[in-house]
Coordinates of C-alpha atoms in Angstrom, one line a residue:
X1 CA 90.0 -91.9 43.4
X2 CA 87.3 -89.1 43.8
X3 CA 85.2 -88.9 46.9
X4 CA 84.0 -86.1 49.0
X5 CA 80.0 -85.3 49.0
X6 CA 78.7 -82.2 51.2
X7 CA 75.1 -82.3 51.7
X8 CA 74.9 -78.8 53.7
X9 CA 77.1 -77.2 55.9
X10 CA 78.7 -77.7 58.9
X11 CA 78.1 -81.3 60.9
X12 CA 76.4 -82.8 58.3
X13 CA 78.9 -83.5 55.2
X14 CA 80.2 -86.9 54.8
X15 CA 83.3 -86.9 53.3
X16 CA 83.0 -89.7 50.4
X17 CA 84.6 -91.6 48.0
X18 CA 83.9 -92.9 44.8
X19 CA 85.0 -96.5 43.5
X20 CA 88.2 -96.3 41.8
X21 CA 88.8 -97.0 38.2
X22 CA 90.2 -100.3 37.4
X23 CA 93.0 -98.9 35.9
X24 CA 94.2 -97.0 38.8
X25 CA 94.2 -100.4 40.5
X26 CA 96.1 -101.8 37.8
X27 CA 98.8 -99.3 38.3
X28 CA 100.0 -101.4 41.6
X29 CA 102.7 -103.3 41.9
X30 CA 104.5 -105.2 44.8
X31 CA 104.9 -103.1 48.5
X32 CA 105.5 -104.6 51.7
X33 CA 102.7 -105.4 54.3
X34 CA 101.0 -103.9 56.9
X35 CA 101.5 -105.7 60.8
X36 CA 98.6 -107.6 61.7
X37 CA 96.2 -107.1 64.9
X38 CA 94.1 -108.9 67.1
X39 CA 91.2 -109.9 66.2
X40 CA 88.2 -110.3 68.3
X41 CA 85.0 -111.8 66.4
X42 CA 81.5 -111.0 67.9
X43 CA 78.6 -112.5 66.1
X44 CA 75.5 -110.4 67.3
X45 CA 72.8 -113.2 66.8
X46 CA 69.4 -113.8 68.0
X47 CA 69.6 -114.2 71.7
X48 CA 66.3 -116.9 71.2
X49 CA 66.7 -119.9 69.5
X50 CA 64.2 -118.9 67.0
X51 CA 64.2 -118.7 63.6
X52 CA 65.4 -115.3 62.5
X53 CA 62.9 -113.4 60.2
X54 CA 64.2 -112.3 56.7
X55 CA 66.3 -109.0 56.9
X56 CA 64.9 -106.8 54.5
X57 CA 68.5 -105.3 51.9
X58 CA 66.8 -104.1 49.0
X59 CA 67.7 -100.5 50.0
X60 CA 64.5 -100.6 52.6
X61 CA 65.4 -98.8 55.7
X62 CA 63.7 -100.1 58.6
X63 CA 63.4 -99.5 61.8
X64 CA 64.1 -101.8 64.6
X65 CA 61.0 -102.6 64.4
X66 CA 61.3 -104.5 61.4
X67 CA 59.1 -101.8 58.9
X68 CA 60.1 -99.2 57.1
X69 CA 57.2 -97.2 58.8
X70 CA 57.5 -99.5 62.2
X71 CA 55.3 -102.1 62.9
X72 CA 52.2 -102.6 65.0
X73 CA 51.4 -103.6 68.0
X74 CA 49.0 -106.7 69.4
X75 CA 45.7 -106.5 69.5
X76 CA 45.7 -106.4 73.7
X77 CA 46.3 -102.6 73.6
X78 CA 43.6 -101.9 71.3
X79 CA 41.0 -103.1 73.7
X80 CA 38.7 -100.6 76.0
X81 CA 40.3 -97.2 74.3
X82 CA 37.7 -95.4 75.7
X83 CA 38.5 -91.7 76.9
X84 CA 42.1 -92.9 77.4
X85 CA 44.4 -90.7 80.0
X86 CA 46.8 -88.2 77.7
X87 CA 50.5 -89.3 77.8
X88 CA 52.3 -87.0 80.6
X89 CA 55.7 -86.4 80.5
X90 CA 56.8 -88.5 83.4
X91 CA 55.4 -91.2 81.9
X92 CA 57.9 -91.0 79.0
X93 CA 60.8 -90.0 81.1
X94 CA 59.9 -93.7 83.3
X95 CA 59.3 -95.5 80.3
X96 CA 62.6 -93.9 79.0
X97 CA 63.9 -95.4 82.1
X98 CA 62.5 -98.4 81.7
X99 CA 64.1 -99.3 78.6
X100 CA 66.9 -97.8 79.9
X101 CA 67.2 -100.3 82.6
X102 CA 66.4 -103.4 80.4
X103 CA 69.9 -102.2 77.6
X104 CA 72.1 -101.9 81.2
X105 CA 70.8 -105.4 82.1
X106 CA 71.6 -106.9 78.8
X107 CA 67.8 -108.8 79.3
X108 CA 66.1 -108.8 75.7
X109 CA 63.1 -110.4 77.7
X110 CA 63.2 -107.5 80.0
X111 CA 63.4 -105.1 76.4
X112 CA 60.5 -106.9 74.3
X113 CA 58.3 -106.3 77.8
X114 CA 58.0 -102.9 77.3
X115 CA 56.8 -103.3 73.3
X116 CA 53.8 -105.4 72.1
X117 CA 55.8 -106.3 68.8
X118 CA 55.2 -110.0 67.7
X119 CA 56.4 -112.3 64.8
X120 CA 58.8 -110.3 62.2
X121 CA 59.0 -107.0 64.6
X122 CA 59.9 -108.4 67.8
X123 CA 62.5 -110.7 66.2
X124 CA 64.0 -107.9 64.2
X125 CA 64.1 -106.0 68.0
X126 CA 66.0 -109.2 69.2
X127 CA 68.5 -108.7 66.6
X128 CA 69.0 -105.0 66.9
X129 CA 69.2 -105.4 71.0
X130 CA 72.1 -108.1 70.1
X131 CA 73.5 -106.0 67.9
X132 CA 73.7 -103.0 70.1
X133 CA 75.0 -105.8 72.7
X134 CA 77.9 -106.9 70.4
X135 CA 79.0 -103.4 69.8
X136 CA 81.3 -102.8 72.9
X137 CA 80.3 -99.7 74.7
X138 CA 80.8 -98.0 78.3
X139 CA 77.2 -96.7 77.6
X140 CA 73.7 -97.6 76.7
X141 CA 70.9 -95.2 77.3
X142 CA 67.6 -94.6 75.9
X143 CA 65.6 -91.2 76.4
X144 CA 62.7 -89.4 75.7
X145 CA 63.5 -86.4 74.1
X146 CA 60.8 -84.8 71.4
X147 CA 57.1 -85.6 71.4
X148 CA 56.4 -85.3 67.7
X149 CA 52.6 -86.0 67.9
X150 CA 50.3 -86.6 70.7
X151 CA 47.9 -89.0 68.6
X152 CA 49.3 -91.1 65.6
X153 CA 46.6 -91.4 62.8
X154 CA 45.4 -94.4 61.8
X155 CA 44.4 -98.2 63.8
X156 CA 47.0 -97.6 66.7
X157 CA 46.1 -94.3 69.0
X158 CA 49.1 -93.1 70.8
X159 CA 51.7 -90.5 70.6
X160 CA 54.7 -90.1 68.5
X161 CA 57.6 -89.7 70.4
X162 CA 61.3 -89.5 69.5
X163 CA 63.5 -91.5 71.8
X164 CA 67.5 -90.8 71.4
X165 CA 69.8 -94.1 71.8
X166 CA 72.6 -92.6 73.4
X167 CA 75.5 -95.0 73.4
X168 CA 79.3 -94.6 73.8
X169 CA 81.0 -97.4 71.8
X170 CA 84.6 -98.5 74.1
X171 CA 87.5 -96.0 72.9
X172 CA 85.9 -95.1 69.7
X173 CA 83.8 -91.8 71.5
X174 CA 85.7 -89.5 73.2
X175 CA 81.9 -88.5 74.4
X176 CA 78.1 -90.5 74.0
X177 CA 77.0 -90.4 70.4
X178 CA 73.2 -90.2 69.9
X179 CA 70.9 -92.0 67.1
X180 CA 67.7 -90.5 67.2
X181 CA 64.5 -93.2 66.5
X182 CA 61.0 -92.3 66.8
X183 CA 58.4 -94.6 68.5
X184 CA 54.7 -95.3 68.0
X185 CA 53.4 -95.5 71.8
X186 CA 50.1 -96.9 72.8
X187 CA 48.3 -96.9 76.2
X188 CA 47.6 -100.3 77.7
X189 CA 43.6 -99.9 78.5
X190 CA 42.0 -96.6 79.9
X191 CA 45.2 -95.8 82.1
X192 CA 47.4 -98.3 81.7
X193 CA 51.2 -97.7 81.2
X194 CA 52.5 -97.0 77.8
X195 CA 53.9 -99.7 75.1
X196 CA 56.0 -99.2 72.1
X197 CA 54.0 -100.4 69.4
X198 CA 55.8 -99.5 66.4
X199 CA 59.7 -98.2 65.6
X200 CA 60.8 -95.8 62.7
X201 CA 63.9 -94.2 61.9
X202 CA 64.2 -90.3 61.3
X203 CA 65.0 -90.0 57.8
X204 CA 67.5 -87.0 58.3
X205 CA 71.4 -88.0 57.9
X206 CA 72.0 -85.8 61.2
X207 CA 70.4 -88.5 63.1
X208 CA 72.7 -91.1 62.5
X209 CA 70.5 -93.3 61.4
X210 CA 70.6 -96.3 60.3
X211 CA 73.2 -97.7 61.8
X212 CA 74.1 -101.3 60.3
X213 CA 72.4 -102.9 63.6
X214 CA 69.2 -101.6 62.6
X215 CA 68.8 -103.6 59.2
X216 CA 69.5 -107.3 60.4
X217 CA 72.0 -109.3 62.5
X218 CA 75.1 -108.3 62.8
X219 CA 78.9 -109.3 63.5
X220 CA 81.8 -107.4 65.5
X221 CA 85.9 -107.5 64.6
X222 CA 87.2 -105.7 67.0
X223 CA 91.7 -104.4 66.3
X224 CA 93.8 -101.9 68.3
X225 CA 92.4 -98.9 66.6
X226 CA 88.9 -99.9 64.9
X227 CA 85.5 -101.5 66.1
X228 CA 84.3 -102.9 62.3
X229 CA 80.7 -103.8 61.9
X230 CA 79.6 -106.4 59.3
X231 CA 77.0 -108.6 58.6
X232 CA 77.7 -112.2 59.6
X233 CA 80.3 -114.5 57.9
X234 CA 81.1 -111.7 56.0
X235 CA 85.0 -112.5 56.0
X236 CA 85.7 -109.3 57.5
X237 CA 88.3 -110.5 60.0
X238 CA 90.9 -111.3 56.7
X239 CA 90.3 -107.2 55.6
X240 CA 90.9 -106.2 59.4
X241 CA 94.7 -105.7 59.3
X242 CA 94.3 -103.8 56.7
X243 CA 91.9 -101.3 58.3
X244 CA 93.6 -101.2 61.7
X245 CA 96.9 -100.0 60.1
X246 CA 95.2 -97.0 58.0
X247 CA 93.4 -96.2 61.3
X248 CA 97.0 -96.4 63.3
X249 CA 98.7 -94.3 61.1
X250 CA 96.2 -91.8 61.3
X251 CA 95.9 -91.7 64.8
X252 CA 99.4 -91.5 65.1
X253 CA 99.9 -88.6 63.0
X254 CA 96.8 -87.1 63.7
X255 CA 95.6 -87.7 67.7
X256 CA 92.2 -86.7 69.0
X257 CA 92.0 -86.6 72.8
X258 CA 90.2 -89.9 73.9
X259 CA 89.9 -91.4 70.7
X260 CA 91.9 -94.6 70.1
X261 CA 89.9 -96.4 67.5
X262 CA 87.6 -95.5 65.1
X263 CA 83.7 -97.3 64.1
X264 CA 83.7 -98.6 60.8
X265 CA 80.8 -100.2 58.9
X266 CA 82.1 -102.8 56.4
X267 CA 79.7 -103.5 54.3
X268 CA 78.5 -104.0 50.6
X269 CA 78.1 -101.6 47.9
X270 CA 74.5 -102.0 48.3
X271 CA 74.2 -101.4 52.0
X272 CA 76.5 -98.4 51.3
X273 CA 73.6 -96.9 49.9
X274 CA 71.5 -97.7 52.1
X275 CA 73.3 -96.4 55.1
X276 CA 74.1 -93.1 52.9
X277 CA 70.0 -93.7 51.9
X278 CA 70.9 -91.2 48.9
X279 CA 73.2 -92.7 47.1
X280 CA 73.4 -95.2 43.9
X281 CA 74.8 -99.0 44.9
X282 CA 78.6 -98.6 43.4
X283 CA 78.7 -94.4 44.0
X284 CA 80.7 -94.4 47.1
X285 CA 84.1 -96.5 48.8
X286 CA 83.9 -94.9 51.6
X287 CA 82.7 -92.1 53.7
X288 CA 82.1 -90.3 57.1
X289 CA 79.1 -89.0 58.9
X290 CA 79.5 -87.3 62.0
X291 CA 76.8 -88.2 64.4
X292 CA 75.6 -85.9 67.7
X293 CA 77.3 -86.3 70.3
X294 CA 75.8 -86.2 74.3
X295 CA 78.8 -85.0 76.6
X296 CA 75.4 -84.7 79.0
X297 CA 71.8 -85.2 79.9
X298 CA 70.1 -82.5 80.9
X299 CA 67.1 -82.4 83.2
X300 CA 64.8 -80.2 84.1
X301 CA 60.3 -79.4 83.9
X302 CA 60.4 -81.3 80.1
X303 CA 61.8 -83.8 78.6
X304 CA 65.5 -84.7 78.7
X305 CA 68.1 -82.6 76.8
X306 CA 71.0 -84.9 75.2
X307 CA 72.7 -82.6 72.9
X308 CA 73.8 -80.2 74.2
X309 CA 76.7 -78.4 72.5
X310 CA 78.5 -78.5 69.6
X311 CA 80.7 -81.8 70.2
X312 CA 80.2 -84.6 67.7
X313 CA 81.6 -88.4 67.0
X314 CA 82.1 -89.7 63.9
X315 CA 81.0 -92.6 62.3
X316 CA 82.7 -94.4 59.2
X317 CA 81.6 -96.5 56.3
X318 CA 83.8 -98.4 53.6
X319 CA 82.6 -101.2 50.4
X320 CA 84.1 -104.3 51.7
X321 CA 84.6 -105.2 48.1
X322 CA 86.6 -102.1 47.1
X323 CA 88.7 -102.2 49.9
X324 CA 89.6 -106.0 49.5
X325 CA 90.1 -105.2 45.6
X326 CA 92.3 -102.5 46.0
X327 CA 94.3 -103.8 49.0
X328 CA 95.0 -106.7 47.0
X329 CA 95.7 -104.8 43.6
X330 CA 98.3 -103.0 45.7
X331 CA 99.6 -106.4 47.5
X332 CA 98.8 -105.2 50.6
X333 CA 101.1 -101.7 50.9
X334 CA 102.9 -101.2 53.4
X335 CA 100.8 -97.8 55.1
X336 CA 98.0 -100.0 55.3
X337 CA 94.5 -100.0 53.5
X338 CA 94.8 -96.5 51.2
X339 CA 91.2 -96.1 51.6
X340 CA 91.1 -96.3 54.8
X341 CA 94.1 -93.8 55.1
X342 CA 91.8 -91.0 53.3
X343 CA 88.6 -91.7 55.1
X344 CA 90.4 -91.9 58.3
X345 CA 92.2 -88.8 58.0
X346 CA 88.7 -87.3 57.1
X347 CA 87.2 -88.8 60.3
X348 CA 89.7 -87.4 62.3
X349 CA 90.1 -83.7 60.7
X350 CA 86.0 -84.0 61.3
X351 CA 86.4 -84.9 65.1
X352 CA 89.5 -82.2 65.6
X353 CA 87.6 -79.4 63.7
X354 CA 84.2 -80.1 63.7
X355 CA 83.1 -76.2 63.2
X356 CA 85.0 -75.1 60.2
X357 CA 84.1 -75.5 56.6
X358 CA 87.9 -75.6 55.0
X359 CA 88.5 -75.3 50.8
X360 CA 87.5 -78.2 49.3
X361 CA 91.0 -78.6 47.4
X362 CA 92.4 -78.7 51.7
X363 CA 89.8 -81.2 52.8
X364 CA 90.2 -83.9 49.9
X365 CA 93.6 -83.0 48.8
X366 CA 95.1 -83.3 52.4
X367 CA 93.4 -86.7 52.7
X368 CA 94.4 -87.7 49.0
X369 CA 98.0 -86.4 50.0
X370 CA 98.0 -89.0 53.2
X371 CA 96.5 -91.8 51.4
X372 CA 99.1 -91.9 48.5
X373 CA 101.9 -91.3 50.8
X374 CA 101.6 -94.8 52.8
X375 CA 103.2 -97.1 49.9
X376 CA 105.2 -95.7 46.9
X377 CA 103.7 -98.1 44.6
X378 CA 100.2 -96.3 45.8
X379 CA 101.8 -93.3 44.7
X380 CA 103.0 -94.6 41.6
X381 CA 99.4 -95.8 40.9
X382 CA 98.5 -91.6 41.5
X383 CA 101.3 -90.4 39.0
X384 CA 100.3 -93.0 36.5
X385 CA 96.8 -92.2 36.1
X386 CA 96.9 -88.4 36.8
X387 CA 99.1 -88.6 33.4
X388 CA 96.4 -90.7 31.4
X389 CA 93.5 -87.7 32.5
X390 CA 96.0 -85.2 31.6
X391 CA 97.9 -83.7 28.3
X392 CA 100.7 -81.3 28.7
X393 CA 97.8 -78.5 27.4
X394 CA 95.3 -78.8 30.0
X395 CA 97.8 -79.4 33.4
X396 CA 96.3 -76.6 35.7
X397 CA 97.1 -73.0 36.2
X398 CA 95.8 -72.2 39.2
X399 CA 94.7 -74.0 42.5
X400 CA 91.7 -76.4 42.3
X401 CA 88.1 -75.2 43.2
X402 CA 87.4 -73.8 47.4
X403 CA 83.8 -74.8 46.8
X404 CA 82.2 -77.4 46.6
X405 CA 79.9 -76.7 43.5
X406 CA 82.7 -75.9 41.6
X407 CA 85.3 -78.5 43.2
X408 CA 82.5 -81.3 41.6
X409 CA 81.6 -79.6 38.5
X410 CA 83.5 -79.0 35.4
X411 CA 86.8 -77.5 36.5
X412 CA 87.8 -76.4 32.8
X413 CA 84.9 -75.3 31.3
X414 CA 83.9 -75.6 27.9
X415 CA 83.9 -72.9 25.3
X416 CA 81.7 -70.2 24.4
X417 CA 81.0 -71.3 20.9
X418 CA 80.3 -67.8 20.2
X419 CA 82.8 -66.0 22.2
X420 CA 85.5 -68.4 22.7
X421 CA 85.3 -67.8 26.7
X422 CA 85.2 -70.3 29.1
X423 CA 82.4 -71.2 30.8
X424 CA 81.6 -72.7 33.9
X425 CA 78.5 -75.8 34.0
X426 CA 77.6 -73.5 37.1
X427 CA 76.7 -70.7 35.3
X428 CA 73.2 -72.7 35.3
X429 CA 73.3 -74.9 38.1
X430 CA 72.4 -78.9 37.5
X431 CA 69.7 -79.9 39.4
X432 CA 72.0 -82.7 40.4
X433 CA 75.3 -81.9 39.3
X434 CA 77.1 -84.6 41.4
X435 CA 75.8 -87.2 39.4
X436 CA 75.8 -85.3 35.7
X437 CA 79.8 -84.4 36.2
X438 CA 82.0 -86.1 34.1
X439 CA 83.5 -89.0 36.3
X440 CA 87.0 -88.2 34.9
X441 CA 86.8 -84.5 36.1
X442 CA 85.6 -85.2 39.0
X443 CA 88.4 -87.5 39.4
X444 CA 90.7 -85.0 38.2
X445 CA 89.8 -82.6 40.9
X446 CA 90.9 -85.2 43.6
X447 CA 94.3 -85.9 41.7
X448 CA 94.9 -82.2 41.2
X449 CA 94.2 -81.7 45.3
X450 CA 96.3 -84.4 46.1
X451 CA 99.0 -82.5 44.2
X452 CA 98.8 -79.7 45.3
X453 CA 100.3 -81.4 49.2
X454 CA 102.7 -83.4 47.3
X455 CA 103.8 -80.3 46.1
X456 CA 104.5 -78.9 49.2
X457 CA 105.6 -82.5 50.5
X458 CA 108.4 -82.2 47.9
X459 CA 109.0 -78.6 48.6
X460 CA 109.1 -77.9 52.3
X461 CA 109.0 -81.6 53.6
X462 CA 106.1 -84.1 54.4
X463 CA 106.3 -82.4 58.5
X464 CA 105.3 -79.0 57.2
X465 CA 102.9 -80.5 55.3
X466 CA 101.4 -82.1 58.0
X467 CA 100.9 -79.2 59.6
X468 CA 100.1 -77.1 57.1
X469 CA 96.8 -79.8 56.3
X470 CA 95.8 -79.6 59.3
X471 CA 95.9 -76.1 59.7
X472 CA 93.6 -75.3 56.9
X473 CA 90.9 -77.3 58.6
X474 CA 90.2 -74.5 61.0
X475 CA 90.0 -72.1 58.3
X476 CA 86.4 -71.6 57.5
X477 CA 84.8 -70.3 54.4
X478 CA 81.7 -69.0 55.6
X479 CA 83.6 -66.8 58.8
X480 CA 87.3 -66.3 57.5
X481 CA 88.2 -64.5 54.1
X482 CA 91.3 -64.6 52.0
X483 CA 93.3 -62.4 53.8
X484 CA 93.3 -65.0 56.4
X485 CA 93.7 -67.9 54.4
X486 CA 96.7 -65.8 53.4
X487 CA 98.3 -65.4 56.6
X488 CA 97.8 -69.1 57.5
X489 CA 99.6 -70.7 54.1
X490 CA 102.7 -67.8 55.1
X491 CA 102.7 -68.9 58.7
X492 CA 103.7 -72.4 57.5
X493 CA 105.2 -72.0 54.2
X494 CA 107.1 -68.6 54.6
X495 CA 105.0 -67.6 50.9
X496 CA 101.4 -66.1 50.1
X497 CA 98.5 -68.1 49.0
X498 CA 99.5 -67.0 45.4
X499 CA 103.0 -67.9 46.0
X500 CA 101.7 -71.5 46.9
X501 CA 99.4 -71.1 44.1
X502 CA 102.4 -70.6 41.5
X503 CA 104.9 -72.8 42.8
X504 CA 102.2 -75.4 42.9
X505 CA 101.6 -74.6 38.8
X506 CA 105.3 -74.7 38.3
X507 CA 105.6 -77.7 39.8
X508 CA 103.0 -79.6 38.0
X509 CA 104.3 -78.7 34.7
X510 CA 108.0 -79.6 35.5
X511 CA 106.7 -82.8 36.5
X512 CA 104.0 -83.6 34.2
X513 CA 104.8 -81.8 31.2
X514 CA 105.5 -83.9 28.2

């Protein structure tokens, strides 16, 4: 039940989840079924007749380009180097245009003739440009837009440049999203043009990379409301009702202007932590990365400008495993997949708010609130196993944790042997506390959030508490203070944050108390 994972502030926290305990699944019984969509299967295969070349998934990352560290060029470009002319910027902004060109035409001829990648690179390039192909989008652009080094060390003499893919997948973006890569470029001869001869990813999370079309082929279910992206003969198509009706009743309750379905990666607890590239296989069900977003190129003496404000998109990832196991353990409730329901509300609080930094009890309670809602046997399943964690002498007196050290640390404490005070694990930071916190705490902070809505669900109604969720996502921690965190629980509630905070406690020991 816990997710959630910030790695810094602002547009780069993916909102997580961790694999559920079997006996939270256990706790399902029988609910009724979510409608079913249609479903539109896209294999993205090689568009060659060859033999495809093995697709590295040991947790690798590669680029297009097949290498972790992109691959080399042919031999043709290392000929005659000479005094060779120094790359200009209009050369990168035409070869930018160039590639460009080749994406709009859907020609992976017309792509592989501006790169000298052979064998294993150019076929992985072949399944990436089929990949990106299979994806429906309204826009496919590639630009110049860093020069990173104007001569690579090593065998291959060139600059690095990074080149942003900027693509707008069909009513998923409500603007372009970006994924940044960063090419190796070689001069053919003295003055020839310039050649792609290797492919890397940048290994920062705001980047958006990798995307699951950049380790290996890839297959496209397209529903009403989602775009899912697996590997091929994955199965996904028998999960896709599922998904689509988490991502409806999200988007029904919570709209974002020209967004009607959401991107999600389907994929194995493996690739999961790949795509996360810090995570453990197993660690995470689900999360969401917001990616840049490109409402416009910009122009002018340099290079191009593609980000340019503070919009984003919004990209989401779920363990096809987990989601099949629970959606089955619940038998198929009737709100739709539940994990799909939390990471979707997630996804769309990110797209609505994307500037403010919101209590970490709001952000995972709101979404743990909305999942367990869809079904009352999912709800059940919450009640059950919040009463195995607890004992009548620890339920909670006060709200759960604001930040996010303390939301995934030890919420309790443990004693002072000398003193007999509590003290908090974050008294000396962990140098990685996610991973040394007690799985059930952390587990308990999510159940505890999650209660703290169904509090005010059973209080002032599940309408008020709509709104009152989504109003604490534009409350910021690092701008706002209490006495505006305050003013925004009274404007909905009619009560003060401590107010909330007692009727919450109250609450919890009417209902949990032994």
């Amino acid at each position: 039940m816990p997710r959630g994972v910030v790695r810094r502030p602002r547009c780069s926290m993916p909102s997580g989840r961790l694999s559920l305990p079997a006996a939270a699944l256990l706790a399902a019984l029988v609910s009724g079924c979510a409608a079913s969509a249609p479903v539109t299967v896209t294999p993205a295969r090689p568009l060659e007749s060859t033999q495809a070349a093995p697709t590295p998934r040991d947790g690798a990352v590669p680029g297009p380009g097949g290498e972790a560290a992109g691959g080399r060029g042919g031999e043709e470009t290392r000929e005659g180097r000479g005094e060779k002319a120094a790359v200009t910027t209009d050369e990168l902004i035409a070869l930018g245009a160039e590639l460009t060109a080749a994406l709009e035409s859907g020609d992976v001829e017309q792509w592989l003739a501006l790169t000298t990648l052979t064998g294993e690179d150019a076929q992985q390039q072949r399944d990436w440009f089929a990949g990106v192909h299979a994806v429906p989008m309204d826009v496919r652009e590639m630009h110049p837009t860093w020069l990173l080094e104007r001569d690579v060390d090593g065998p291959v003499h060139g600059p690095l440049v990074e080149f942003s893919f900027r693509h707008q997948v069909t009513g998923v973006d409500a603007q372009p999203a970006v994924e940044l890569y960063e090419f190796t470029l070689e001069r053919v001869g003295t003055d020839g043009p310039y050649r792609i001869v290797g492919v890397s990813g940048s290994e920062d999370l705001d980047s958006a990379y990798p995307q699951l079309w950049d380790l290996g082929p890839i297959e496209v279910v397209e529903t009403e409301h989602t775009v899912l992206i697996a590997e091929p003969d994955s199965g996904i198509g028998e999960l896709s009702a599922a998904l689509d009706a988490g991502a409806a009743a999200v988007l029904e309750a919570f709209p974002v202007e020209g967004v009607d379905r959401m991107s999600v990666t389907v994929v194995d607890e493996e690739l999961v932590a790949t795509v996360y590239q810090e995570s453990d296989p197993g660690t995470y069900a689900g999360f969401v990365v917001p990616v840049p977003a490109s409402p416009v190129v910009e122009t002018g003496s340099g290079l191009p400008d593609v980000v340019t404000g503070d919009s984003i998109g919004a990209r989401l990832v779920v363990d096809q495993e987990y989601a099949e196991d629970e959606w089955g353990a619940y038998d198929e409730p009737a709100g739709g997949s539940p994990v799909m329901r939390h990471e979707g509300l997630h996804l769309a609080m990110t797209l609505r708010y994307p500037d403010d930094i919101p209590p970490r009890w709001a952000v995972e309670g709101f979404a743990s609130w909305f999942e367990v809602t869809g079904d009352p046997e999912v709800l059940a399943s919450h009640e059950d196993w919040y009463r195995v964690l607890t004992t009548e002498d620890d339920l909670p007196d006060s709200l759960p944790p604001s930040g996010y050290e303390e939301f995934f640390g030890d919420l309790h404490g443990e004693p002072d042997e000398e003193s007999g005070d509590e003290e908090s694990i974050w008294d000396e930071p962990l140098e990685d506390p996610w991973w040394d916190s007690d799985p059930d705490v952390v587990e308990l902070a999510y159940l505890e959030s999650a209660n703290v809505f169904l509090y005010v669900d059973a209080t002032f109604g599940p309408e008020v508490t709509a709104a009152l969720g989504d109003a604490l996502h534009t409350h910021d921690l690092w701008l706002d203070d209490d006495e505006d965190l305050d003013a925004l629980v009274h404007d909905h509630l009619g009560v003060d944050l401590d107010e909330l905070e007692g009727g919450y406690v109250d609450w919890v020991h009417d209902t949990y108390g032994r």
